[in-house]
Coordinates of C-alpha atoms and ligand atoms in Angstrom, one line a residue:
M10 CA 0.0 -0.1 0.0
A11 CA 1.4 3.2 -0.7
D12 CA 2.5 5.9 2.0
V13 CA -0.5 7.8 3.5
N14 CA -0.5 11.2 4.6
P15 CA -3.9 11.7 6.5
G16 CA -3.1 15.5 7.2
L17 CA -1.4 16.4 3.9
E18 CA 1.6 17.7 5.8
G19 CA 4.4 18.9 3.6
V20 CA 2.2 18.5 0.6
V21 CA 2.2 21.2 -1.8
A22 CA -1.0 21.6 -3.7
A23 CA -0.9 25.0 -5.0
K24 CA 1.6 27.7 -6.4
T25 CA 0.6 31.1 -4.8
T26 CA 1.2 34.8 -5.0
I27 CA -1.2 35.9 -2.2
G28 CA 0.5 34.8 0.9
L29 CA 3.9 33.4 2.6
V30 CA 3.3 31.6 5.8
D31 CA 6.9 30.7 7.0
G32 CA 6.3 28.4 10.1
S33 CA 10.1 28.7 11.2
A34 CA 10.8 32.0 11.2
G35 CA 7.4 32.9 12.3
R36 CA 6.6 35.0 9.5
L37 CA 3.7 35.9 7.7
L38 CA 3.4 38.0 4.3
Y39 CA 0.4 39.0 2.4
R40 CA 1.5 40.0 -1.2
G41 CA 5.1 40.9 0.3
Y42 CA 3.9 43.1 3.0
E43 CA 4.8 42.1 6.7
I44 CA 1.8 41.2 8.6
G45 CA 3.0 43.6 11.8
D46 CA 3.1 46.5 9.1
L47 CA -0.5 45.8 7.9
A48 CA -2.2 45.6 11.2
A49 CA -0.2 48.7 12.5
R50 CA -0.9 50.7 9.4
G51 CA -3.4 48.9 7.0
T52 CA -6.9 48.7 7.0
F53 CA -8.9 45.4 6.4
D54 CA -10.5 47.1 3.7
S55 CA -7.0 48.0 1.8
V56 CA -6.1 44.7 2.5
A57 CA -8.9 43.0 1.1
A58 CA -8.3 45.0 -2.1
L59 CA -4.4 43.8 -2.0
L60 CA -5.5 40.6 -1.6
L61 CA -7.7 40.4 -4.4
D62 CA -6.1 42.8 -7.0
G63 CA -2.4 41.8 -6.0
E64 CA -1.2 45.3 -5.3
W65 CA -1.8 48.1 -2.7
P66 CA -4.9 50.1 -3.6
A67 CA -3.8 53.5 -5.3
V68 CA -6.5 55.6 -2.8
R69 CA -7.6 54.3 0.5
E70 CA -10.4 51.4 -0.1
T71 CA -13.6 51.6 1.4
L72 CA -15.8 48.5 0.3
P73 CA -19.3 49.5 -0.4
P74 CA -21.9 48.9 2.2
M75 CA -24.4 46.3 1.5
E76 CA -27.8 46.2 2.5
L77 CA -29.7 42.5 3.2
D78 CA -32.0 41.7 0.5
G79 CA -35.2 40.1 0.8
P80 CA -34.2 36.3 0.2
V81 CA -31.4 36.9 2.4
V82 CA -33.3 38.2 5.4
A83 CA -36.1 35.6 4.7
A84 CA -33.2 32.9 4.9
L85 CA -32.1 34.3 8.2
R86 CA -35.6 34.8 9.7
S87 CA -36.0 31.1 8.9
L88 CA -33.8 30.1 11.8
P89 CA -34.1 29.2 15.3
A90 CA -32.9 31.9 17.3
D91 CA -30.5 29.3 18.9
A92 CA -29.0 28.5 15.6
A93 CA -25.2 28.6 15.3
P94 CA -24.1 32.1 13.9
L95 CA -21.5 30.8 11.7
D96 CA -24.4 28.6 10.4
A97 CA -26.3 31.9 9.8
L98 CA -23.5 33.2 8.0
R99 CA -23.3 30.1 5.8
T100 CA -27.0 30.2 5.1
G101 CA -27.1 34.1 4.2
I102 CA -24.2 33.8 2.0
S103 CA -25.8 30.6 0.3
A104 CA -29.1 32.6 -0.2
W105 CA -27.5 35.6 -1.7
G106 CA -25.4 33.6 -4.3
A107 CA -28.8 31.7 -5.1
A108 CA -30.5 35.0 -5.5
R109 CA -28.0 37.0 -7.3
G110 CA -27.4 34.1 -9.5
V111 CA -23.5 34.0 -8.6
D112 CA -22.3 31.9 -11.3
W113 CA -18.9 30.5 -12.9
P114 CA -16.0 32.1 -13.4
P115 CA -15.8 34.0 -9.9
S116 CA -15.0 37.6 -10.4
T117 CA -13.4 40.5 -8.1
A118 CA -16.6 42.1 -8.1
Q119 CA -18.5 39.2 -6.7
A120 CA -15.8 38.9 -4.4
R121 CA -16.1 42.5 -3.0
E122 CA -19.9 42.0 -2.6
L123 CA -19.2 38.8 -0.7
I124 CA -16.8 40.5 1.5
A125 CA -18.9 43.6 2.2
L126 CA -22.0 41.4 3.3
A127 CA -20.7 38.9 5.3
P128 CA -20.5 41.2 8.5
V129 CA -23.9 42.4 7.7
I130 CA -25.2 38.7 7.8
V131 CA -23.9 38.2 11.0
G132 CA -24.8 41.4 12.5
G133 CA -28.5 40.8 11.2
F134 CA -28.9 37.7 12.4
A135 CA -27.4 38.8 15.9
R136 CA -30.3 41.2 15.9
L137 CA -32.9 39.2 14.7
R138 CA -32.4 36.3 17.5
E139 CA -32.8 39.2 20.1
G140 CA -36.1 40.1 18.3
D141 CA -34.8 42.9 17.0
E142 CA -34.8 44.3 12.9
P143 CA -31.4 44.1 11.1
V144 CA -29.9 48.0 11.0
D145 CA -30.3 50.1 7.8
P146 CA -26.7 50.3 6.5
A147 CA -27.2 54.0 5.7
G148 CA -25.2 55.9 8.0
S149 CA -22.6 53.2 7.9
E150 CA -20.8 54.7 4.9
G151 CA -17.8 56.0 6.6
L152 CA -17.1 52.8 8.2
G153 CA -14.9 49.8 6.7
V154 CA -16.0 46.3 7.1
A155 CA -14.8 45.9 11.0
G156 CA -16.7 48.9 11.8
R157 CA -19.8 47.7 10.1
L158 CA -20.2 44.5 11.7
L159 CA -20.1 46.5 15.1
H160 CA -22.9 48.7 13.4
A161 CA -24.9 45.7 12.2
I162 CA -24.8 44.3 15.7
S163 CA -25.7 47.2 17.9
G164 CA -27.3 49.7 15.6
E165 CA -25.0 52.6 16.6
L166 CA -21.8 53.8 15.2
P167 CA -18.9 52.2 17.1
E168 CA -16.0 54.1 19.1
A169 CA -13.1 54.6 17.1
S170 CA -10.6 52.6 19.3
R171 CA -13.1 49.7 18.9
E172 CA -13.3 49.6 15.3
R173 CA -9.5 50.4 14.8
A174 CA -9.0 47.2 17.2
L175 CA -11.2 45.1 15.5
D176 CA -10.0 46.1 12.1
A177 CA -6.5 45.1 13.1
Y178 CA -7.7 41.9 14.1
F179 CA -9.6 41.6 10.7
V180 CA -6.1 42.6 9.1
C181 CA -4.3 39.4 11.0
C182 CA -7.0 37.2 10.0
A183 CA -7.5 37.8 6.3
E184 CA -5.3 35.3 4.9
H185 CA -3.4 32.3 5.9
G186 CA -2.3 29.9 3.4
L187 CA -3.6 26.8 2.7
N188 CA -5.4 26.3 5.9
A189 CA -8.3 23.9 5.8
S190 CA -10.7 26.4 4.9
T191 CA -8.9 27.7 2.4
F192 CA -8.2 24.6 1.0
T193 CA -11.9 23.4 1.1
A194 CA -12.5 27.0 -0.8
R195 CA -10.4 25.5 -3.5
V196 CA -11.3 22.4 -4.1
I197 CA -14.4 23.3 -4.7
T198 CA -13.3 26.0 -7.1
S199 CA -11.4 23.4 -8.6
T200 CA -14.6 21.7 -9.7
H201 CA -15.2 24.8 -11.5
S202 CA -18.2 25.6 -8.9
D203 CA -18.9 29.2 -7.9
L204 CA -17.8 31.7 -5.2
T205 CA -20.8 31.2 -3.0
S206 CA -20.5 27.4 -2.8
A207 CA -16.8 27.7 -2.4
V208 CA -17.0 30.4 0.7
C209 CA -19.8 28.4 2.2
G210 CA -17.8 25.5 2.3
A211 CA -15.0 27.3 3.6
V212 CA -17.1 28.3 6.6
G213 CA -18.2 24.8 7.2
A214 CA -14.5 23.7 7.7
L215 CA -13.7 27.1 9.7
K216 CA -16.6 25.7 12.1
G217 CA -14.3 23.0 13.5
R218 CA -13.1 23.6 16.8
L219 CA -9.3 22.7 15.7
H220 CA -9.6 25.7 13.2
G221 CA -11.7 28.8 13.8
G222 CA -13.5 27.6 16.9
A223 CA -10.3 28.5 19.3
P224 CA -11.0 32.0 20.5
S225 CA -14.3 31.1 22.6
G226 CA -12.4 28.3 23.7
V227 CA -9.9 30.4 25.2
R228 CA -12.6 32.6 26.8
D229 CA -14.2 29.5 28.3
Q230 CA -10.6 28.5 29.5
L231 CA -9.3 31.8 31.2
T232 CA -13.0 32.2 32.8
Q233 CA -12.4 28.6 34.7
I234 CA -8.9 29.3 35.5
G235 CA -10.2 32.8 36.8
N236 CA -7.3 34.0 38.5
V237 CA -3.4 33.2 37.4
E238 CA -2.8 31.4 41.3
H239 CA -4.8 28.8 39.9
A240 CA -3.3 28.3 36.6
E241 CA -0.5 26.1 37.2
R242 CA -3.0 23.4 38.5
W243 CA -5.8 23.9 36.3
I244 CA -3.3 23.5 33.1
R245 CA -1.5 20.7 34.7
D246 CA -4.9 18.8 35.4
A247 CA -6.0 19.5 31.7
L248 CA -2.8 18.4 30.1
A249 CA -3.3 15.5 32.2
R250 CA -6.5 14.4 31.2
G251 CA -5.2 14.7 27.5
E252 CA -6.8 18.0 26.9
R253 CA -5.5 20.6 24.3
L254 CA -4.7 24.3 25.4
M255 CA -6.9 26.6 23.4
G256 CA -5.0 29.5 21.7
F257 CA -1.6 27.2 22.0
G258 CA 0.1 24.9 18.9
H259 CA 0.0 25.7 15.2
R260 CA 0.2 22.9 12.3
I261 CA 2.5 25.4 10.6
Y262 CA 4.4 28.0 13.1
R263 CA 7.4 26.1 14.9
T264 CA 7.9 29.6 17.1
T265 CA 5.1 32.2 18.3
D266 CA 2.4 33.1 15.6
P267 CA 3.0 36.5 14.3
R268 CA -0.3 37.4 14.7
A269 CA -0.4 36.8 18.4
Q270 CA 2.2 39.3 18.8
A271 CA 0.7 41.7 16.8
L272 CA -3.0 41.0 18.5
R273 CA -1.5 41.5 21.8
G274 CA -0.1 44.9 21.0
V275 CA -3.7 45.5 20.0
A276 CA -5.3 44.0 23.3
E277 CA -2.8 46.3 24.9
G278 CA -3.8 49.6 23.0
L279 CA -7.5 48.8 23.8
A280 CA -9.2 50.6 26.5
G281 CA -10.7 47.2 27.6
D282 CA -10.7 45.3 31.0
A283 CA -7.3 45.6 32.3
E284 CA -7.7 42.8 34.9
W285 CA -8.7 40.3 32.1
L286 CA -5.8 41.0 29.8
K287 CA -3.5 40.8 32.8
L288 CA -4.8 37.4 33.5
A289 CA -4.6 36.6 29.7
I290 CA -0.8 37.4 29.7
D291 CA 0.0 35.6 32.9
V292 CA -1.6 32.8 32.3
E293 CA 0.1 32.6 28.7
D294 CA 3.5 32.7 30.6
V295 CA 2.2 29.5 32.5
A296 CA 1.1 27.6 29.7
L297 CA 3.8 28.0 27.6
R298 CA 6.0 26.7 30.7
L299 CA 4.0 23.7 31.1
L300 CA 3.5 22.8 27.4
A301 CA 7.4 22.9 27.3
E302 CA 7.6 20.5 30.0
H303 CA 4.6 18.3 28.5
K304 CA 5.7 18.1 25.1
P305 CA 9.4 19.0 25.2
D306 CA 9.9 17.6 21.5
R307 CA 7.1 19.8 20.0
V308 CA 7.3 23.5 19.8
L309 CA 3.5 24.6 21.2
K310 CA 3.6 28.5 21.2
T311 CA 1.0 31.1 21.5
N312 CA -1.2 31.3 18.2
V313 CA -3.7 34.0 16.8
E314 CA -6.4 32.9 18.8
Y315 CA -5.1 33.5 21.9
Y316 CA -5.0 37.4 21.9
A317 CA -7.8 37.5 19.4
S318 CA -10.1 36.3 22.0
V319 CA -8.7 39.2 24.3
V320 CA -9.3 41.5 21.4
L321 CA -12.9 40.2 20.6
D322 CA -13.7 40.5 24.1
G323 CA -12.2 44.2 24.1
V324 CA -14.7 45.4 21.7
G325 CA -17.5 43.8 22.9
L326 CA -18.5 41.1 20.8
P327 CA -20.7 38.0 22.1
S328 CA -18.3 35.2 22.4
D329 CA -20.7 33.0 20.1
L330 CA -19.7 35.6 17.6
Y331 CA -15.9 35.3 17.6
T332 CA -15.7 33.0 15.0
P333 CA -18.1 34.5 12.8
A334 CA -16.0 37.4 13.2
F335 CA -12.8 35.0 12.1
A336 CA -14.9 34.2 9.1
V337 CA -16.0 37.5 7.9
A338 CA -12.4 38.5 7.6
R339 CA -11.1 35.3 6.3
T340 CA -13.8 36.0 3.3
A341 CA -10.9 38.5 2.0
G342 CA -8.2 35.6 1.6
W343 CA -10.8 32.8 0.7
C344 CA -12.1 34.9 -2.3
A345 CA -8.5 35.9 -3.5
H346 CA -7.7 31.8 -3.4
V347 CA -10.6 31.3 -5.1
L348 CA -9.9 33.9 -7.8
E349 CA -6.2 32.4 -8.0
Q350 CA -7.5 28.8 -8.1
A351 CA -10.1 29.7 -11.0
E352 CA -7.1 31.2 -13.3
H353 CA -4.7 28.9 -12.5
G354 CA -5.8 25.9 -10.8
R355 CA -6.2 22.5 -12.1
L356 CA -9.3 20.0 -10.6
I357 CA -7.9 18.7 -7.4
R358 CA -8.5 15.2 -6.7
P359 CA -5.8 12.6 -4.5
V360 CA -6.2 9.4 -4.1
A361 CA -7.4 7.1 -1.1
A362 CA -5.1 4.0 -0.2
Y363 CA -7.8 1.0 -0.1
A364 CA -7.8 -0.5 3.2
G365 CA -11.4 -2.6 3.1
P366 CA -12.1 -5.9 2.3
G367 CA -10.9 -7.9 -0.6
V368 CA -13.5 -8.6 -3.5
R369 CA -16.3 -11.0 -2.0
P370 CA -19.8 -12.2 -2.7
V371 CA -23.1 -9.9 -1.9
P372 CA -25.0 -12.0 0.8
L373 CA -28.1 -13.5 -0.7
Ligands
ACO430 N1 -2.2 21.6 24.1 C1 -1.8 20.4 24.4 N2 -1.1 19.6 23.6 C2 -1.2 20.2 22.4 C3 -1.6 21.4 21.9 C4 -2.2 22.1 22.7 N3 -2.7 23.4 22.2 N4 -1.4 21.3 20.4 C5 -0.8 20.5 19.9 N5 -0.5 19.7 21.1 C6 0.0 17.9 21.4 C7 -0.9 16.9 20.7 O1 -1.7 16.3 21.9 C8 0.2 16.0 20.1 O2 0.4 15.1 21.3 P1 0.7 13.8 21.2 O3 1.7 13.5 19.6 O4 0.9 13.0 22.1 O5 -0.6 13.3 20.2 C9 1.6 16.7 19.7 O6 1.3 18.3 20.2 C10 1.3 17.3 18.2 O7 0.1 17.8 17.9 P2 -0.8 17.7 16.6 O8 -2.2 17.1 16.6 O9 0.0 17.0 15.6 O10 -0.6 19.3 16.2 P3 -1.3 19.9 14.7 O11 -0.6 20.1 13.9 O12 -2.3 18.5 14.2 O13 -2.5 20.6 15.5 C11 -3.4 22.3 16.4 C12 -2.3 21.9 15.5 C13 -5.0 21.6 15.7 C14 -3.6 23.9 16.1 C15 -3.0 22.0 17.5 O14 -1.9 22.5 18.1 C16 -4.5 22.5 18.8 O15 -5.3 21.7 18.8 N6 -4.5 23.5 19.3 C17 -5.2 23.7 20.5 C18 -6.6 24.4 19.2 C19 -6.4 25.9 18.9 O16 -5.9 26.6 19.6 N7 -6.7 26.1 17.6 C20 -6.5 27.3 16.8 C21 -5.3 27.0 16.0 S1 -5.1 28.7 14.9 C22 -6.1 28.8 13.6 O17 -6.5 27.6 13.2 C23 -6.5 29.9 13.0

């Protein structure tokens, strides 16, 4: 039987000019720009344009505000109030694509609309489940995508510091190579299916706890630890039970995730809950020490989700909207990969090594 590589580690499945994830150096570039610089000086809307078009926009880009049209609102209204918000995002995108007739080939115009629509769907569902109506996007024209998410949830114009912090988070999460959700989007695109289908599949892949589901896990973890004095005992017990610490470890990075460093700076600059931030910083130190002891042969460092959790908490998002917020940001990377795959890709079709029974007769 051929060698099996079930996690596809080390398999090079695409050539890309979108982003570089250098796991050993702890470096992340979007089209040649360092993530730390982009988080400090870029805006998410400009970064989205960079990812889609390949070059930094000549004039500062703000994606046009999108309204929830009838079929999308009807689809969101049909969901139970306790539906997972990520399911609502996937449903809303699907309804939009069907109503708009999004078809092959994908285009940057479709991508811009989809990226701008995603925060409005998340915010619209967050309101509908509380019995409130979606917010009229008029009045949010000056905001970028991150600000529009806050506006679509609360109906109010967000404080500039919160908008800026969420925007930096969005920049950090916009793109990350051939992660599971992006790969899913490229596989779907490789069949010449449409942009909406590719992004819906990617949202499904992101839903898993091992991929995009970690920031709310980090919050639960910090809530349970409660006080740094309890951290060592709590973490030792969790590791002894074979559990994974949320916000640590990464398939690619063998050093600190550069996005975690950028987001720690964002969290420190946010006038949020100072005690919560201090708890996160102190618990991180304990966790890193105990993870090194627990797995001396495996470098387990802080990943993006750890300080993402602190930033998302600081901007006032409810914890069940953490992963949907991540998804809104990642629509930019998914769409860029869909466009690249559509232009240069080939049908993705690996093989499985059959390990089932040999030929046998059907029982009568
Ligand atoms: N806590 C404790 N142990 C860990 C952790 C962790 N966070 N991460 C990995 N390990 C251990 C594993 O249990 C495994 O031990 P074993 O060899 O005894 O079975 C060893 O380290 C290697 O782990 P792998 O599963 O090979 O690592 P992989 O590359 O598949 O996983 C992953 C990466 C999924 C991110 C993992 O580190 C993890 O589960 N982390 C916690 C969840 C998390 O923070 N996810 C967000 C990732 S970032 C993102 O998706 C945007």
